[in-house]
Amino acid sequence: MSIMVDKVTYAAGDTLIVNGVSMAIEKGKVLGLLGPNGSGKSSLLRLICRLRQVRSGVITLGDDDVSKLSRATLARRIAFVEQQSATDMQITVRDVVRLGRTPHRGPLSAWTSDDDEAVATALARVDMTERAGQLWHTLSGGERQRVHIARALAQTPSELLLDEPTNHLDIQHQLEILALVSRLGLTSIVALHDLNLAAMFCDQLAVLQKGAVVATGSPAEVLTEDIIAGVFGVRAHVEKSAVHGRPHVQYLIG
């Protein structure tokens, strides 16, 4: 397994946020993390990349306990794409992506040809090479998110975490971003709200409710009418899509 979460618990003060979560994701696969607001999805992602400290339990990357890795080693191994951020700074797309090289460089290190190659490769993988000199603030929402992913790829990680990468994007850009992630070949965990997008682009799904895992498995195993009703509080009809062969959720009103 590439990422293993074993009985992990996290609390903010007296409030339990992540409650005994266990899950595993195979190398090179995409796992979709689903659940209502406040179910612990974002907190779990931050625990995996050690932006939060677990109260109990163990998280491993391959054979390595995350808590035993140095910050620099962890940053070279795992990249985290948070929800969209804004800046008023006059910086170019290339400048943003260059930030992804920070874990590989010391405070006094000179910029190298390896750094240039990593940045160029990352831009190419998200189809933003021709926009490299464009100012960040002139990009569309979908383009900015692609640059966020390019910055993460410039870290040359083996694991990629994304927190609501399609948030506030139109449907075209949602499809483009998730298709991109699914093609990267990296071990990825993606927190999502849209069940149909999760079914289309994720190899495995895990559903959280009140900080605990209530279902894991393939999209067909997880996206059932009973689970959707029990976790999300809505009635739905689930059928196999004639287009992509995966589950398609239709929500029922009344």
Tab-separated table of C-alpha atoms in Angstrom:
chain	number	residue	atom	x	y	z
A	1	MET	CA	0.000	0.000	0.000
A	2	SER	CA	1.180	3.534	-0.722
A	3	ILE	CA	-0.789	5.305	2.023
A	4	MET	CA	-2.088	3.526	5.114
A	5	VAL	CA	-4.199	5.161	7.820
A	6	ASP	CA	-4.633	2.966	10.885
A	7	LYS	CA	-7.114	3.850	13.647
A	8	VAL	CA	-6.317	7.556	13.449
A	9	THR	CA	-8.000	9.970	15.825
A	10	TYR	CA	-7.765	13.755	15.924
A	11	ALA	CA	-9.512	16.299	18.131
A	12	ALA	CA	-9.661	20.074	18.319
A	13	GLY	CA	-9.949	20.794	22.024
A	14	ASP	CA	-12.720	18.558	23.288
A	15	THR	CA	-14.288	18.150	19.846
A	16	LEU	CA	-13.526	14.874	18.085
A	17	ILE	CA	-12.947	15.592	14.382
A	18	VAL	CA	-11.467	12.323	13.087
A	19	ASN	CA	-12.611	9.227	14.932
A	20	GLY	CA	-10.639	6.001	14.543
A	21	VAL	CA	-10.256	6.210	10.774
A	22	SER	CA	-8.607	3.312	8.937
A	23	MET	CA	-8.116	3.146	5.184
A	24	ALA	CA	-5.537	2.164	2.598
A	25	ILE	CA	-4.796	3.251	-0.951
A	26	GLU	CA	-2.763	1.319	-3.477
A	27	LYS	CA	0.154	2.846	-5.327
A	28	GLY	CA	-0.898	4.835	-8.388
A	29	LYS	CA	-4.615	4.761	-7.565
A	30	VAL	CA	-7.044	7.645	-6.961
A	31	LEU	CA	-9.170	7.520	-3.817
A	32	GLY	CA	-12.140	9.854	-3.513
A	33	LEU	CA	-12.908	11.091	-0.005
A	34	LEU	CA	-16.615	11.827	0.393
A	35	GLY	CA	-18.821	13.082	3.185
A	36	PRO	CA	-20.989	16.015	4.288
A	37	ASN	CA	-19.461	19.287	5.457
A	38	GLY	CA	-17.836	18.765	8.839
A	39	SER	CA	-17.314	15.038	8.324
A	40	GLY	CA	-13.522	15.331	8.716
A	41	LYS	CA	-12.329	15.134	5.089
A	42	SER	CA	-10.058	18.193	5.157
A	43	SER	CA	-8.728	17.351	8.602
A	44	LEU	CA	-7.823	13.831	7.487
A	45	LEU	CA	-5.859	15.179	4.509
A	46	ARG	CA	-3.969	17.527	6.815
A	47	LEU	CA	-3.182	14.685	9.183
A	48	ILE	CA	-1.722	12.619	6.352
A	49	CYS	CA	0.688	15.394	5.355
A	50	ARG	CA	1.269	16.276	9.046
A	51	LEU	CA	-0.206	19.754	9.020
A	52	ARG	CA	-2.184	18.449	12.002
A	53	GLN	CA	-0.999	16.138	14.761
A	54	VAL	CA	-2.808	12.851	15.335
A	55	ARG	CA	-4.062	12.141	18.830
A	56	SER	CA	-3.701	8.387	18.307
A	57	GLY	CA	-3.141	5.927	15.493
A	58	VAL	CA	-0.525	5.654	12.746
A	59	ILE	CA	-0.215	6.994	9.206
A	60	THR	CA	2.361	5.414	6.908
A	61	LEU	CA	3.670	6.229	3.456
A	62	GLY	CA	4.931	2.923	2.140
A	63	ASP	CA	6.998	1.531	5.009
A	64	ASP	CA	7.573	4.920	6.642
A	65	ASP	CA	5.687	6.244	9.651
A	66	VAL	CA	4.780	9.845	8.779
A	67	SER	CA	5.473	11.000	12.331
A	68	LYS	CA	9.090	9.795	12.039
A	69	LEU	CA	9.883	11.605	8.769
A	70	SER	CA	11.563	15.000	8.710
A	71	ARG	CA	9.562	17.911	7.347
A	72	ALA	CA	11.861	18.159	4.332
A	73	THR	CA	11.602	14.454	3.536
A	74	LEU	CA	7.834	14.522	3.880
A	75	ALA	CA	7.539	17.595	1.631
A	76	ARG	CA	9.602	15.885	-1.057
A	77	ARG	CA	7.379	12.827	-0.873
A	78	ILE	CA	3.850	14.218	-0.589
A	79	ALA	CA	2.208	17.302	-2.142
A	80	PHE	CA	-0.974	18.969	-0.902
A	81	VAL	CA	-3.240	21.077	-3.101
A	82	GLU	CA	-5.531	23.097	-0.849
A	83	GLN	CA	-8.719	24.834	-1.873
A	84	GLN	CA	-8.211	27.767	-4.201
A	85	SER	CA	-6.270	30.706	-2.822
A	86	ALA	CA	-5.901	34.236	-4.136
A	87	THR	CA	-3.059	36.727	-4.144
A	88	ASP	CA	-2.648	40.336	-5.233
A	89	MET	CA	1.059	39.881	-5.909
A	90	GLN	CA	2.246	40.485	-9.453
A	91	ILE	CA	3.723	37.045	-10.054
A	92	THR	CA	3.779	34.847	-13.116
A	93	VAL	CA	2.563	31.309	-13.556
A	94	ARG	CA	6.168	30.132	-13.713
A	95	ASP	CA	6.927	31.881	-10.403
A	96	VAL	CA	4.056	30.056	-8.716
A	97	VAL	CA	5.191	26.671	-10.015
A	98	ARG	CA	8.798	27.373	-9.001
A	99	LEU	CA	7.602	27.455	-5.370
A	100	GLY	CA	7.116	23.720	-5.647
A	101	ARG	CA	10.890	23.272	-5.721
A	102	THR	CA	11.316	24.684	-2.201
A	103	PRO	CA	11.541	21.262	-0.456
A	104	HIS	CA	14.436	20.280	-2.713
A	105	ARG	CA	16.572	23.345	-2.073
A	106	GLY	CA	18.491	24.662	0.895
A	107	PRO	CA	18.198	28.317	1.997
A	108	LEU	CA	21.346	29.262	0.086
A	109	SER	CA	21.056	26.789	-2.787
A	110	ALA	CA	21.463	28.043	-6.324
A	111	TRP	CA	18.735	27.337	-8.839
A	112	THR	CA	19.761	24.338	-10.976
A	113	SER	CA	18.951	22.741	-14.316
A	114	ASP	CA	17.111	20.008	-12.388
A	115	ASP	CA	14.840	22.680	-10.927
A	116	ASP	CA	14.213	24.123	-14.393
A	117	GLU	CA	13.380	20.685	-15.750
A	118	ALA	CA	10.972	19.902	-12.903
A	119	VAL	CA	9.122	23.198	-13.431
A	120	ALA	CA	8.969	22.753	-17.209
A	121	THR	CA	7.703	19.182	-16.853
A	122	ALA	CA	5.045	20.211	-14.334
A	123	LEU	CA	3.778	23.012	-16.586
A	124	ALA	CA	3.637	20.646	-19.540
A	125	ARG	CA	1.682	18.011	-17.609
A	126	VAL	CA	-1.105	20.504	-16.867
A	127	ASP	CA	-0.935	22.058	-20.355
A	128	MET	CA	0.147	25.477	-19.091
A	129	THR	CA	3.536	25.823	-20.815
A	130	GLU	CA	2.334	28.610	-23.099
A	131	ARG	CA	0.939	30.496	-20.086
A	132	ALA	CA	4.173	30.329	-18.068
A	133	GLY	CA	4.890	34.057	-18.436
A	134	GLN	CA	1.298	35.163	-17.816
A	135	LEU	CA	0.433	36.966	-14.593
A	136	TRP	CA	-1.314	34.794	-12.033
A	137	HIS	CA	-4.201	37.176	-11.371
A	138	THR	CA	-5.229	37.164	-15.068
A	139	LEU	CA	-5.997	33.430	-15.092
A	140	SER	CA	-9.441	31.860	-14.932
A	141	GLY	CA	-10.435	29.726	-11.955
A	142	GLY	CA	-9.776	26.496	-13.826
A	143	GLU	CA	-6.393	27.716	-15.023
A	144	ARG	CA	-5.391	28.716	-11.494
A	145	GLN	CA	-6.264	25.289	-10.214
A	146	ARG	CA	-4.145	23.682	-12.929
A	147	VAL	CA	-1.255	25.893	-11.812
A	148	HIS	CA	-1.800	24.804	-8.194
A	149	ILE	CA	-1.462	21.218	-9.375
A	150	ALA	CA	1.627	22.099	-11.417
A	151	ARG	CA	3.232	23.618	-8.316
A	152	ALA	CA	2.522	20.369	-6.481
A	153	LEU	CA	3.958	18.317	-9.359
A	154	ALA	CA	7.135	20.437	-9.321
A	155	GLN	CA	7.780	18.877	-5.916
A	156	THR	CA	8.080	15.553	-7.838
A	157	PRO	CA	5.929	13.805	-5.213
A	158	SER	CA	4.878	10.173	-5.161
A	159	GLU	CA	1.636	10.998	-3.312
A	160	LEU	CA	-0.792	13.839	-4.044
A	161	LEU	CA	-3.567	15.138	-1.773
A	162	LEU	CA	-6.238	17.516	-3.083
A	163	ASP	CA	-8.868	19.261	-0.955
A	164	GLU	CA	-11.970	20.095	-2.996
A	165	PRO	CA	-9.993	20.889	-6.182
A	166	THR	CA	-13.210	21.490	-8.149
A	167	ASN	CA	-14.736	23.891	-5.626
A	168	HIS	CA	-16.228	27.016	-7.299
A	169	LEU	CA	-15.347	25.791	-10.815
A	170	ASP	CA	-17.813	25.418	-13.669
A	171	ILE	CA	-18.583	21.901	-14.892
A	172	GLN	CA	-16.127	22.030	-17.812
A	173	HIS	CA	-13.234	22.891	-15.518
A	174	GLN	CA	-14.358	20.351	-12.924
A	175	LEU	CA	-14.166	17.625	-15.544
A	176	GLU	CA	-10.814	18.856	-16.839
A	177	ILE	CA	-9.208	18.999	-13.384
A	178	LEU	CA	-10.346	15.536	-12.311
A	179	ALA	CA	-9.460	13.998	-15.685
A	180	LEU	CA	-6.002	15.517	-15.252
A	181	VAL	CA	-5.599	14.063	-11.759
A	182	SER	CA	-6.724	10.620	-12.926
A	183	ARG	CA	-4.096	10.651	-15.702
A	184	LEU	CA	-1.139	11.616	-13.512
A	185	GLY	CA	-0.415	8.099	-12.305
A	186	LEU	CA	0.290	9.319	-8.770
A	187	THR	CA	-1.198	7.880	-5.615
A	188	SER	CA	-3.895	10.498	-4.975
A	189	ILE	CA	-6.553	11.235	-2.380
A	190	VAL	CA	-9.165	13.760	-3.480
A	191	ALA	CA	-11.782	15.257	-1.161
A	192	LEU	CA	-14.966	15.841	-3.158
A	193	HIS	CA	-18.611	16.765	-2.731
A	194	ASP	CA	-19.949	15.665	-6.116
A	195	LEU	CA	-20.796	11.949	-6.012
A	196	ASN	CA	-21.014	11.571	-9.780
A	197	LEU	CA	-17.616	13.150	-10.369
A	198	ALA	CA	-16.175	10.850	-7.713
A	199	ALA	CA	-17.718	7.837	-9.453
A	200	MET	CA	-16.319	8.889	-12.840
A	201	PHE	CA	-12.722	9.581	-11.872
A	202	CYS	CA	-11.847	7.667	-8.683
A	203	ASP	CA	-10.696	4.060	-8.430
A	204	GLN	CA	-11.832	3.761	-4.822
A	205	LEU	CA	-14.093	5.759	-2.511
A	206	ALA	CA	-14.175	6.284	1.238
A	207	VAL	CA	-17.169	7.925	2.923
A	208	LEU	CA	-16.822	9.801	6.206
A	209	GLN	CA	-19.629	10.696	8.582
A	210	LYS	CA	-19.022	12.551	11.828
A	211	GLY	CA	-15.312	11.803	11.572
A	212	ALA	CA	-15.643	8.045	11.057
A	213	VAL	CA	-15.421	5.858	7.950
A	214	VAL	CA	-18.796	4.340	7.131
A	215	ALA	CA	-18.003	2.811	3.738
A	216	THR	CA	-14.993	2.027	1.543
A	217	GLY	CA	-14.657	0.232	-1.764
A	218	SER	CA	-15.204	0.701	-5.458
A	219	PRO	CA	-17.689	3.356	-6.639
A	220	ALA	CA	-20.225	0.599	-7.319
A	221	GLU	CA	-19.824	-0.773	-3.789
A	222	VAL	CA	-19.989	2.599	-2.038
A	223	LEU	CA	-22.521	4.642	-3.998
A	224	THR	CA	-25.644	2.760	-3.002
A	225	GLU	CA	-29.039	4.272	-2.345
A	226	ASP	CA	-28.929	3.208	1.310
A	227	ILE	CA	-25.505	4.745	1.969
A	228	ILE	CA	-26.436	7.997	0.207
A	229	ALA	CA	-29.642	8.248	2.254
A	230	GLY	CA	-27.932	7.404	5.520
A	231	VAL	CA	-24.921	9.694	5.139
A	232	PHE	CA	-26.181	12.595	3.044
A	233	GLY	CA	-29.844	12.527	4.054
A	234	VAL	CA	-31.232	12.477	0.503
A	235	ARG	CA	-33.115	9.917	-1.522
A	236	ALA	CA	-31.435	8.869	-4.731
A	237	HIS	CA	-31.682	6.405	-7.583
A	238	VAL	CA	-28.387	4.819	-8.612
A	239	GLU	CA	-27.888	3.138	-11.949
A	240	LYS	CA	-24.978	2.060	-14.116
A	241	SER	CA	-24.066	4.780	-16.601
A	242	ALA	CA	-24.353	3.808	-20.253
A	243	VAL	CA	-21.529	6.282	-20.989
A	244	HIS	CA	-18.723	5.299	-18.595
A	245	GLY	CA	-20.086	2.129	-16.980
A	246	ARG	CA	-19.808	3.459	-13.451
A	247	PRO	CA	-22.574	4.416	-11.018
A	248	HIS	CA	-24.645	7.479	-11.820
A	249	VAL	CA	-26.633	9.105	-9.008
A	250	GLN	CA	-29.995	10.752	-9.654
A	251	TYR	CA	-31.390	12.675	-6.711
A	252	LEU	CA	-35.107	12.319	-5.945
A	253	ILE	CA	-37.231	15.223	-4.773
A	254	GLY	CA	-40.219	14.810	-2.527
